[in-house]
mmCIF file of C-alpha atoms in Angstrom:
data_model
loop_
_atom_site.group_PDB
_atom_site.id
_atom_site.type_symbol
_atom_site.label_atom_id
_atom_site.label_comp_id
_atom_site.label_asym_id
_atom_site.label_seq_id
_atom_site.Cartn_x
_atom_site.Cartn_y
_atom_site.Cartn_z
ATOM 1 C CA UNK A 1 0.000 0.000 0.000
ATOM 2 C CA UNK A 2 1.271 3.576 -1.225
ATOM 3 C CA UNK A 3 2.416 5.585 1.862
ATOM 4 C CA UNK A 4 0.449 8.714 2.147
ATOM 5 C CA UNK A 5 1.841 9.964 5.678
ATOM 6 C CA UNK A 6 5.283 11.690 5.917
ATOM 7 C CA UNK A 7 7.171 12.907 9.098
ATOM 8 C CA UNK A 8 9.639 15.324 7.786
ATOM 9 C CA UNK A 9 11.812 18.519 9.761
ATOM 10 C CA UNK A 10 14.814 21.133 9.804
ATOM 11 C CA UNK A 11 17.937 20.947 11.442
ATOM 12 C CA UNK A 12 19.745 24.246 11.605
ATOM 13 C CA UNK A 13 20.612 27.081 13.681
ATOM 14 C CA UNK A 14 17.987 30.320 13.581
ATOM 15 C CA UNK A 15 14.938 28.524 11.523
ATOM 16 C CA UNK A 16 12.043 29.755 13.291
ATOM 17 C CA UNK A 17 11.188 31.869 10.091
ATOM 18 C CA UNK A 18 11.695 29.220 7.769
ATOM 19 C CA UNK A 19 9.217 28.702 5.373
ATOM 20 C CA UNK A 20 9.961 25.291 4.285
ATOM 21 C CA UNK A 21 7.359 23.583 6.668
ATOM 22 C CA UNK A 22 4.533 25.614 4.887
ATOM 23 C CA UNK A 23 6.059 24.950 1.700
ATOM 24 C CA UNK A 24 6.749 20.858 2.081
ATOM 25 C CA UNK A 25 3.261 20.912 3.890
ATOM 26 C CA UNK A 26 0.728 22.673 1.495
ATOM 27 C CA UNK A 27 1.800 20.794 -1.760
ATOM 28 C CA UNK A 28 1.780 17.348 0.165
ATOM 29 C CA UNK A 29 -2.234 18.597 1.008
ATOM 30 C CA UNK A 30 -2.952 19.553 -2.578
ATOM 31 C CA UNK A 31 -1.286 16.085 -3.683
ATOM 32 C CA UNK A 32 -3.482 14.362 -1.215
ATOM 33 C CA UNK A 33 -0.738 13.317 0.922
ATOM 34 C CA UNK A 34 -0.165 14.137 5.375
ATOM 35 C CA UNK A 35 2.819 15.690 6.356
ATOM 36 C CA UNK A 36 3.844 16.903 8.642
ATOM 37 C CA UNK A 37 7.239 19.329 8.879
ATOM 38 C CA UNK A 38 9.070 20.182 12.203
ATOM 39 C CA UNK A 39 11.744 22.623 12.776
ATOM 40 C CA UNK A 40 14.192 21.164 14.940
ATOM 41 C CA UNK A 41 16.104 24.255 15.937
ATOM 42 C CA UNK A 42 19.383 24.112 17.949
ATOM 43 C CA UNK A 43 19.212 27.551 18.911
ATOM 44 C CA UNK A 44 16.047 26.558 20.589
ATOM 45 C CA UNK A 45 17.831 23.693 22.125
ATOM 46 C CA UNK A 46 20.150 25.087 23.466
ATOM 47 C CA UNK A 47 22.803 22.889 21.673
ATOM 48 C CA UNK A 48 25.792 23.280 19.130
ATOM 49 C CA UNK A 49 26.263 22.398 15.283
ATOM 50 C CA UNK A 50 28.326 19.198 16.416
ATOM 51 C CA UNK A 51 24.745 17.832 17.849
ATOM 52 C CA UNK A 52 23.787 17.274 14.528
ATOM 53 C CA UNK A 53 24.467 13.340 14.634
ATOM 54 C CA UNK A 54 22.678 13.101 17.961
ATOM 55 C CA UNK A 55 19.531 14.966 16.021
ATOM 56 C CA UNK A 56 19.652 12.743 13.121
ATOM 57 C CA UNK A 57 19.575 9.606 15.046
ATOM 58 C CA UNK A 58 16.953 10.487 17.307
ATOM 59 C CA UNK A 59 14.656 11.776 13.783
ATOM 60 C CA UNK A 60 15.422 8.172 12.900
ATOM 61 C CA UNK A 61 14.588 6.498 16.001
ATOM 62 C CA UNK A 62 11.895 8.118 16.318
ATOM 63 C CA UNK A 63 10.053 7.172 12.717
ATOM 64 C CA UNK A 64 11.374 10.398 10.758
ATOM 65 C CA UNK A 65 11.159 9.968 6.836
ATOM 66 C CA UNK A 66 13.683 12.287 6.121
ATOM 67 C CA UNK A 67 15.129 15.822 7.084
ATOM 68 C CA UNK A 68 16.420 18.738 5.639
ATOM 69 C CA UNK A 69 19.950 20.469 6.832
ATOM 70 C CA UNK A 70 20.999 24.023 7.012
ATOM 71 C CA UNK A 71 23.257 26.581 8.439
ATOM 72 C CA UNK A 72 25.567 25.979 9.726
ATOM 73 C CA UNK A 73 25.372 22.011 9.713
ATOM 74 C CA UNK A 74 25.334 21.014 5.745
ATOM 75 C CA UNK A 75 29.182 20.018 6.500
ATOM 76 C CA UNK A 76 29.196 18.542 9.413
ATOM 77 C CA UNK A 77 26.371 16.045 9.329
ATOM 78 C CA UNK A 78 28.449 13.599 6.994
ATOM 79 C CA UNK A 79 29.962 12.178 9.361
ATOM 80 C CA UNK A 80 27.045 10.979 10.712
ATOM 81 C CA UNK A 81 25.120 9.112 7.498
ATOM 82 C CA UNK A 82 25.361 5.779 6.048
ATOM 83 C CA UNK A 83 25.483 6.839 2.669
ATOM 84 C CA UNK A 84 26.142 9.885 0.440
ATOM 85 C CA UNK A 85 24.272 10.399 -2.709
ATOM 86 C CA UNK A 86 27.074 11.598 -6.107
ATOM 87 C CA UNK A 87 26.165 15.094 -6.010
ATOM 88 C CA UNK A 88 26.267 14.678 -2.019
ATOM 89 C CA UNK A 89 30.011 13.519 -2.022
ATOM 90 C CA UNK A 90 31.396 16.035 -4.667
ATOM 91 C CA UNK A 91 30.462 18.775 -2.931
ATOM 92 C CA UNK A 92 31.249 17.244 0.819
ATOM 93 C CA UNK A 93 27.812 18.925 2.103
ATOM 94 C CA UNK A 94 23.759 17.796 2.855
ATOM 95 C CA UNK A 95 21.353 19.182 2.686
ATOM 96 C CA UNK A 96 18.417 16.890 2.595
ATOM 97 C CA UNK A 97 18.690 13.457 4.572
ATOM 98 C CA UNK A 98 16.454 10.625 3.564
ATOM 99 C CA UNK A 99 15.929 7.927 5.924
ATOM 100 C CA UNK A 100 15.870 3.949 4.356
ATOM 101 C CA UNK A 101 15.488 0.991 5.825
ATOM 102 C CA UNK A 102 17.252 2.547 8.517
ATOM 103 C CA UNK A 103 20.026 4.085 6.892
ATOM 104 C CA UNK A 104 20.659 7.696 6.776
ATOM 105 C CA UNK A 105 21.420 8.763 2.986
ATOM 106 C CA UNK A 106 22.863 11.929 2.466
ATOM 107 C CA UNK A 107 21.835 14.157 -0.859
ATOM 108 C CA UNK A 108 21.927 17.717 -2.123
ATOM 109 C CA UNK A 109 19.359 19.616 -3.573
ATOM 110 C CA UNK A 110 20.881 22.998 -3.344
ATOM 111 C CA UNK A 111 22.850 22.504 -6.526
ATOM 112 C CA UNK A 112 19.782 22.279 -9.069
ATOM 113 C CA UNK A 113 17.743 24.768 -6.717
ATOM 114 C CA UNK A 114 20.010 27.399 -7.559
ATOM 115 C CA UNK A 115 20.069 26.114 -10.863
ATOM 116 C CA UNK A 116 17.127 26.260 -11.724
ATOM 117 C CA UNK A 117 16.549 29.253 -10.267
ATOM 118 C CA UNK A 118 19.197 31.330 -12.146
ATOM 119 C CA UNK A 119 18.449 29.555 -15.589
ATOM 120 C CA UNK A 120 14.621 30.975 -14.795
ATOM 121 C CA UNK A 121 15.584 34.528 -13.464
ATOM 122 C CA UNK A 122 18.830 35.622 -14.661
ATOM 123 C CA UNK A 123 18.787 33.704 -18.216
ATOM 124 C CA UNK A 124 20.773 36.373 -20.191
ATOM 125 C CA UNK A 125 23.531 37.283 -17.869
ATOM 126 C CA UNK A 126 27.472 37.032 -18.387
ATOM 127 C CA UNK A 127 28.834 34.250 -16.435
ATOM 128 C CA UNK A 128 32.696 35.200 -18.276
ATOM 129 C CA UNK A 129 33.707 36.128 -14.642
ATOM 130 C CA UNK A 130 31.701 35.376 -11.580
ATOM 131 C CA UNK A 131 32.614 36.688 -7.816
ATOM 132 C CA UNK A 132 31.123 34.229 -4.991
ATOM 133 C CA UNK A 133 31.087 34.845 -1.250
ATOM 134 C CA UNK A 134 30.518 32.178 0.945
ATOM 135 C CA UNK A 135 32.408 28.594 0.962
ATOM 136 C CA UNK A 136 30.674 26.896 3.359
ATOM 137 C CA UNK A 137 28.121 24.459 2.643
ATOM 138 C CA UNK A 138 26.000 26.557 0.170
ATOM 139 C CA UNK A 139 28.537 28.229 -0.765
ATOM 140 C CA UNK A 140 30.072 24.876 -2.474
ATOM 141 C CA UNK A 141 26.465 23.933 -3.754
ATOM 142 C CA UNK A 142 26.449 27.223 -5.184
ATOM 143 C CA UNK A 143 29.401 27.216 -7.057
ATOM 144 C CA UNK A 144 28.929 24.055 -8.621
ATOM 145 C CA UNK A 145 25.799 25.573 -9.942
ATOM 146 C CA UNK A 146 27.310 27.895 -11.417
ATOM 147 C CA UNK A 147 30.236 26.223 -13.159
ATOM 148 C CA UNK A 148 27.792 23.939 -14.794
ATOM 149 C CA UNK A 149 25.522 26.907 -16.208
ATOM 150 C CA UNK A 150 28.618 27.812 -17.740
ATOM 151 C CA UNK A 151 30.705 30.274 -15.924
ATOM 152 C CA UNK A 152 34.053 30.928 -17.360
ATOM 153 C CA UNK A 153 35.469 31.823 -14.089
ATOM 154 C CA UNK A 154 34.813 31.666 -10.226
ATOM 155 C CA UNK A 155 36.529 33.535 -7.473
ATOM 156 C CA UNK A 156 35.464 32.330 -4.167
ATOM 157 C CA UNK A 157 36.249 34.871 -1.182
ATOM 158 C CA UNK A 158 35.656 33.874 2.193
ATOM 159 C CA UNK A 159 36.816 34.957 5.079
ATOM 160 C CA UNK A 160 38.403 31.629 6.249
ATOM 161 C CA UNK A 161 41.116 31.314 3.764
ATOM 162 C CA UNK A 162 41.830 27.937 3.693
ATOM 163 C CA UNK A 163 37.988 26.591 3.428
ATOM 164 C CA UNK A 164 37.874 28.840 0.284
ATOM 165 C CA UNK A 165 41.362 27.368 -1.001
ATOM 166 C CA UNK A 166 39.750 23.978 -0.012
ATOM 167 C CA UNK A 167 36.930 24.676 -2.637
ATOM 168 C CA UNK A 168 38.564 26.553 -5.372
ATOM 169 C CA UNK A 169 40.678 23.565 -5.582
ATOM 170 C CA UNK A 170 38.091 20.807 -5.517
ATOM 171 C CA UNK A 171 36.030 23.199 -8.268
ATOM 172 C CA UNK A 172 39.331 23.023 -10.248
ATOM 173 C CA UNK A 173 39.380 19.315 -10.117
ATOM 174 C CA UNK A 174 36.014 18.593 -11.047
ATOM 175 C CA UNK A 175 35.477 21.378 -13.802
ATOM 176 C CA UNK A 176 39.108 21.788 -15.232
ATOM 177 C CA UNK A 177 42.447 24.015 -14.221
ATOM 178 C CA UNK A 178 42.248 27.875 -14.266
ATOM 179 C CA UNK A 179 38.391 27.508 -13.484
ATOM 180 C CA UNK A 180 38.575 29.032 -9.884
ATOM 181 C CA UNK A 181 40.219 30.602 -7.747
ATOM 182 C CA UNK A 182 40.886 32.191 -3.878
ATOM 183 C CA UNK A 183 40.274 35.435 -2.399
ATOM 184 C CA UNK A 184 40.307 37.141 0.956
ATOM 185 C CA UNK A 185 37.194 39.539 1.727
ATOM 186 C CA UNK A 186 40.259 42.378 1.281
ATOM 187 C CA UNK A 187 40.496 41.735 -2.382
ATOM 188 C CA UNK A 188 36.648 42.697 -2.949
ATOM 189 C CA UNK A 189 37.052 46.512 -4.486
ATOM 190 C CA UNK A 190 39.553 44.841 -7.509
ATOM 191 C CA UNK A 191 37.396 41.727 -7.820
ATOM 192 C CA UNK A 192 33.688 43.561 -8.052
ATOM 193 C CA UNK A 193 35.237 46.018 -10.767
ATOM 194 C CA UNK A 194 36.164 43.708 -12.695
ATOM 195 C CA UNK A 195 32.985 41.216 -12.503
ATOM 196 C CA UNK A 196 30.054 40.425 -14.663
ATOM 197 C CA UNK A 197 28.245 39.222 -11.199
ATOM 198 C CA UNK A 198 27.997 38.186 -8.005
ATOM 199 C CA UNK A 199 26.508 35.587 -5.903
ATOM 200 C CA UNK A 200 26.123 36.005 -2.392
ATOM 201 C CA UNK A 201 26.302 32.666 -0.261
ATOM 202 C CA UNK A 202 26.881 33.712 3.427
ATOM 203 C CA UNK A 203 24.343 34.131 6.507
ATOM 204 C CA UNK A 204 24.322 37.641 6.278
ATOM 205 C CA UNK A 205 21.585 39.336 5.840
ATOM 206 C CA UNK A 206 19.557 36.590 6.994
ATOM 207 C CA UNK A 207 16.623 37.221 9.592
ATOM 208 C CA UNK A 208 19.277 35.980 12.243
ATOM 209 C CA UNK A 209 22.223 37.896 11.018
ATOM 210 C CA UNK A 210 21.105 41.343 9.077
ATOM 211 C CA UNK A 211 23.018 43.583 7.455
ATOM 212 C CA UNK A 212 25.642 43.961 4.230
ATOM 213 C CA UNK A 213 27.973 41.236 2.898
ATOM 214 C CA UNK A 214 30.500 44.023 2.043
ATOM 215 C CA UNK A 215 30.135 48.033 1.170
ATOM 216 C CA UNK A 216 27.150 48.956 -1.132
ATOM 217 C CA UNK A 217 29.769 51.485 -2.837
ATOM 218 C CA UNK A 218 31.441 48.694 -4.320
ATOM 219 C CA UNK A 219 28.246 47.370 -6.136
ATOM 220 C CA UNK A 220 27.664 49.039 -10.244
ATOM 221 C CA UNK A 221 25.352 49.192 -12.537
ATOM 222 C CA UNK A 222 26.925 46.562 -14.780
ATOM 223 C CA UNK A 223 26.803 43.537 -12.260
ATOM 224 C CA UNK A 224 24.117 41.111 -11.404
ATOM 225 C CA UNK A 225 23.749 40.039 -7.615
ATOM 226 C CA UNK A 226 22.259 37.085 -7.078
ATOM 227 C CA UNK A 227 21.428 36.138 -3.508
ATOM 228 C CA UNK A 228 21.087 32.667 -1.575
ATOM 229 C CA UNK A 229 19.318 33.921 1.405
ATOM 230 C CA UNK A 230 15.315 34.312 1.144
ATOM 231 C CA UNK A 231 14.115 34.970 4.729
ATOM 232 C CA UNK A 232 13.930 37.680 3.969
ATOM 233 C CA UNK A 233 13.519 38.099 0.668
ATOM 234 C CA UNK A 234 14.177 41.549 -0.077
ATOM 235 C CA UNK A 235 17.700 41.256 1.901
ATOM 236 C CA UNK A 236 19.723 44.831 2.596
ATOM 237 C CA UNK A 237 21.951 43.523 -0.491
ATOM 238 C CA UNK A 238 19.548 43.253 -3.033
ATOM 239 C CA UNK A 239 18.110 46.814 -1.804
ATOM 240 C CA UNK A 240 21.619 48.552 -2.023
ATOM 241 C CA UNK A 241 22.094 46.503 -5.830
ATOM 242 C CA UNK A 242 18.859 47.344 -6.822
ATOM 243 C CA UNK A 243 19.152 51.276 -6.042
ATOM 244 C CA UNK A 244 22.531 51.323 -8.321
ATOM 245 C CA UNK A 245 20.942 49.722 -11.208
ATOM 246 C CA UNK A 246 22.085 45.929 -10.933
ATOM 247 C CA UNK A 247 19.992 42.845 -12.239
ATOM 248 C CA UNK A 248 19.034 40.737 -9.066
ATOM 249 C CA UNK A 249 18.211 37.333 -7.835
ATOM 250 C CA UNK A 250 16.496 36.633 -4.921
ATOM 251 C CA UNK A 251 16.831 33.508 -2.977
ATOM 252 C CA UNK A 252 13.090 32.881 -2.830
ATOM 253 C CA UNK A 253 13.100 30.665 -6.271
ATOM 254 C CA UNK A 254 16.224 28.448 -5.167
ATOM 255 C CA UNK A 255 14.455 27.939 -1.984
ATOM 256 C CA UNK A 256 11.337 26.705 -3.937
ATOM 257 C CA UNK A 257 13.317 24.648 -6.339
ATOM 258 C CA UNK A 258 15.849 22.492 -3.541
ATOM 259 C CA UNK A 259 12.047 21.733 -1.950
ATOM 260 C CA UNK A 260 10.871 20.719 -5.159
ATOM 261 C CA UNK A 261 13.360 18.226 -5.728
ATOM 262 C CA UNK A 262 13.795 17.532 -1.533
ATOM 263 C CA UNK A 263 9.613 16.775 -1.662
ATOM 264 C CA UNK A 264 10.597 14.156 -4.181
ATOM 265 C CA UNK A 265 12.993 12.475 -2.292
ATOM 266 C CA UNK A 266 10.743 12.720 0.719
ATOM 267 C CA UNK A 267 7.514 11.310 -1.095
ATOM 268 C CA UNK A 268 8.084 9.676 -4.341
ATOM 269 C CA UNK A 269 5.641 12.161 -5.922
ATOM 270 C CA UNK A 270 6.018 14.834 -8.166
ATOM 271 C CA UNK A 271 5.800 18.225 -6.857
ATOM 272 C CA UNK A 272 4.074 21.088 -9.055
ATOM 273 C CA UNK A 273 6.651 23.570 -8.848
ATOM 274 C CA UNK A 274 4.601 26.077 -10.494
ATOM 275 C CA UNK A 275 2.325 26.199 -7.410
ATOM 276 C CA UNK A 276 5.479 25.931 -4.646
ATOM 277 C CA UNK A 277 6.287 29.624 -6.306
ATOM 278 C CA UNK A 278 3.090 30.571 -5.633
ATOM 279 C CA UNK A 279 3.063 29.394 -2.257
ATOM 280 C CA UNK A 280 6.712 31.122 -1.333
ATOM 281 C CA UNK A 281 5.314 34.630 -3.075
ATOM 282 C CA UNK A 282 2.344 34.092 -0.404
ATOM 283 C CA UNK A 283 4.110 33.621 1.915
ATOM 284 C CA UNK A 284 7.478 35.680 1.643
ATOM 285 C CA UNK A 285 6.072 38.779 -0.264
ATOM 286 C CA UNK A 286 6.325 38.742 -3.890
ATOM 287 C CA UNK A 287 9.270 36.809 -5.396
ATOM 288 C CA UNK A 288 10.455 38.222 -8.978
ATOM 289 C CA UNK A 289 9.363 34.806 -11.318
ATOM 290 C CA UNK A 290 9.727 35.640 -14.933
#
């Protein structure tokens, strides 16, 4: 007999605005389908990132069907799983967990949300020479998106040097040599000048964590921002991009699009994406959907 009840949730650190429990839970309703979508917050309880593995077996234990994984544990719950999907393991971060037969199976849907997303709102961009911020577990997802849409060039600047040396060189060895490179937040000014666009792929400006990635006088008129952060949607970035003229993606569409293809893992079913949109413009305020 076809399951029709699902016991889903969130693991991360600041959630309580997340939107993915309406999102997860009103297309399951329209497909006929219970489920039911927790946060499980570790702000709220009162415990660290490295919890994550005690959180993901006690989801298990007690009859989870899968979870999703966010800041700042996309990394760190490897460890912790039975099994990594492909996409999972060349990137070295999770973000949706699907629990079967009692193993824990680590995949990634971050990589064709953002895709998606930018094929759908930023179709006619130049990707000759991309900035990224953010090389954390996004941040990796984010960049592989972007390779594969066909960016000549990524420079990923974080302000840990080493994890953005660590990616740079694993994007190098998966796309080619000469395809990315390092940076320090210091080198912004001469990297922005030079830029078709940027993608922003840190917490900040987040509900949790508000404010600018770096100075709005180093945004112009000839770069596109896209952004990975969608609570909220209209983030003090995209404000500051928007008043100098830039093109501008907001994270609202890849947060609809890693559901889409998380509620498939979850389920089985296909979701309508069409209507998941809908649901996020609802719910968010009005995301920008060509």
């Amino acid at each position: 007999m076809p399951q029709n009840s699902y016991l889903v949730g969130l693991i991360g650190s600041g959630i309580g605005p997340s939107l993915s429990p309406a999102l997860h839970e009103r297309e399951a309703d329209r497909q006929g389908l219970r489920c039911l979508y927790r946060l499980i917050d570790i702000d709220r309880l009162g415990v660290g990132p490295e919890a994550v593995g005690d959180l993901v077996r006690a989801a298990r234990d007690l009859g989870f069907d899968g979870l999703n994984i966010t800041h700042p544990c996309k990394q760190l719950v490897i460890e912790h799983l039975d099994e990594l999907a492909p996409q999972a393991a060349a990137l070295g971060a999770v973000n949706t967990v699907v629990f079967d037969g009692g193993r824990a199976i680590g995949h990634n849907t971050d990589v064709t949300g953002f895709a998606a997303s930018f094929a759908r709102g930023l179709p006619d961009v130049s990707l000759e020479r991309v900035v990224q911020l953010g090389a954390g577990g996004a941040g990796a997802a984010v960049a592989h998106a972007v390779l594969t849409l066909g960016a000549g060039h990524v420079t990923v600047v974080d302000a840990m040097p080493d994890r953005a040396a660590d990616l740079a060189a694993g994007l190098n060895r998966h796309f080619g040599e000469g395809r990315a490179a390092a940076a320090t937040p210091d080198a912004l000014g001469g990297l922005l000048g030079r830029a078709d666009g940027v993608v922003h792929a840190t917490p900040t400006g987040m509900a949790a964590h508000p404010g600018l990635p770096f100075a709005a006088e180093l945004l112009h008129p000839g770069l596109w921002v896209a952004e990975v952060v969608y609570r909220p949607l209209e983030t003090e970035l995209l404000r500051a991009a928007r008043a100098v003229g830039c093109a501008v993606l907001d994270g609202g569409g890849m947060a609809v699009f890693q559901a889409v293809d998380a509620f498939r893992l979850f389920t089985g079913r296909e979701p309508d994406s069409g209507r998941m949109l809908a649901d996020i413009a609802e719910l968010a305020g009005a995301v920008r959907v060509p």
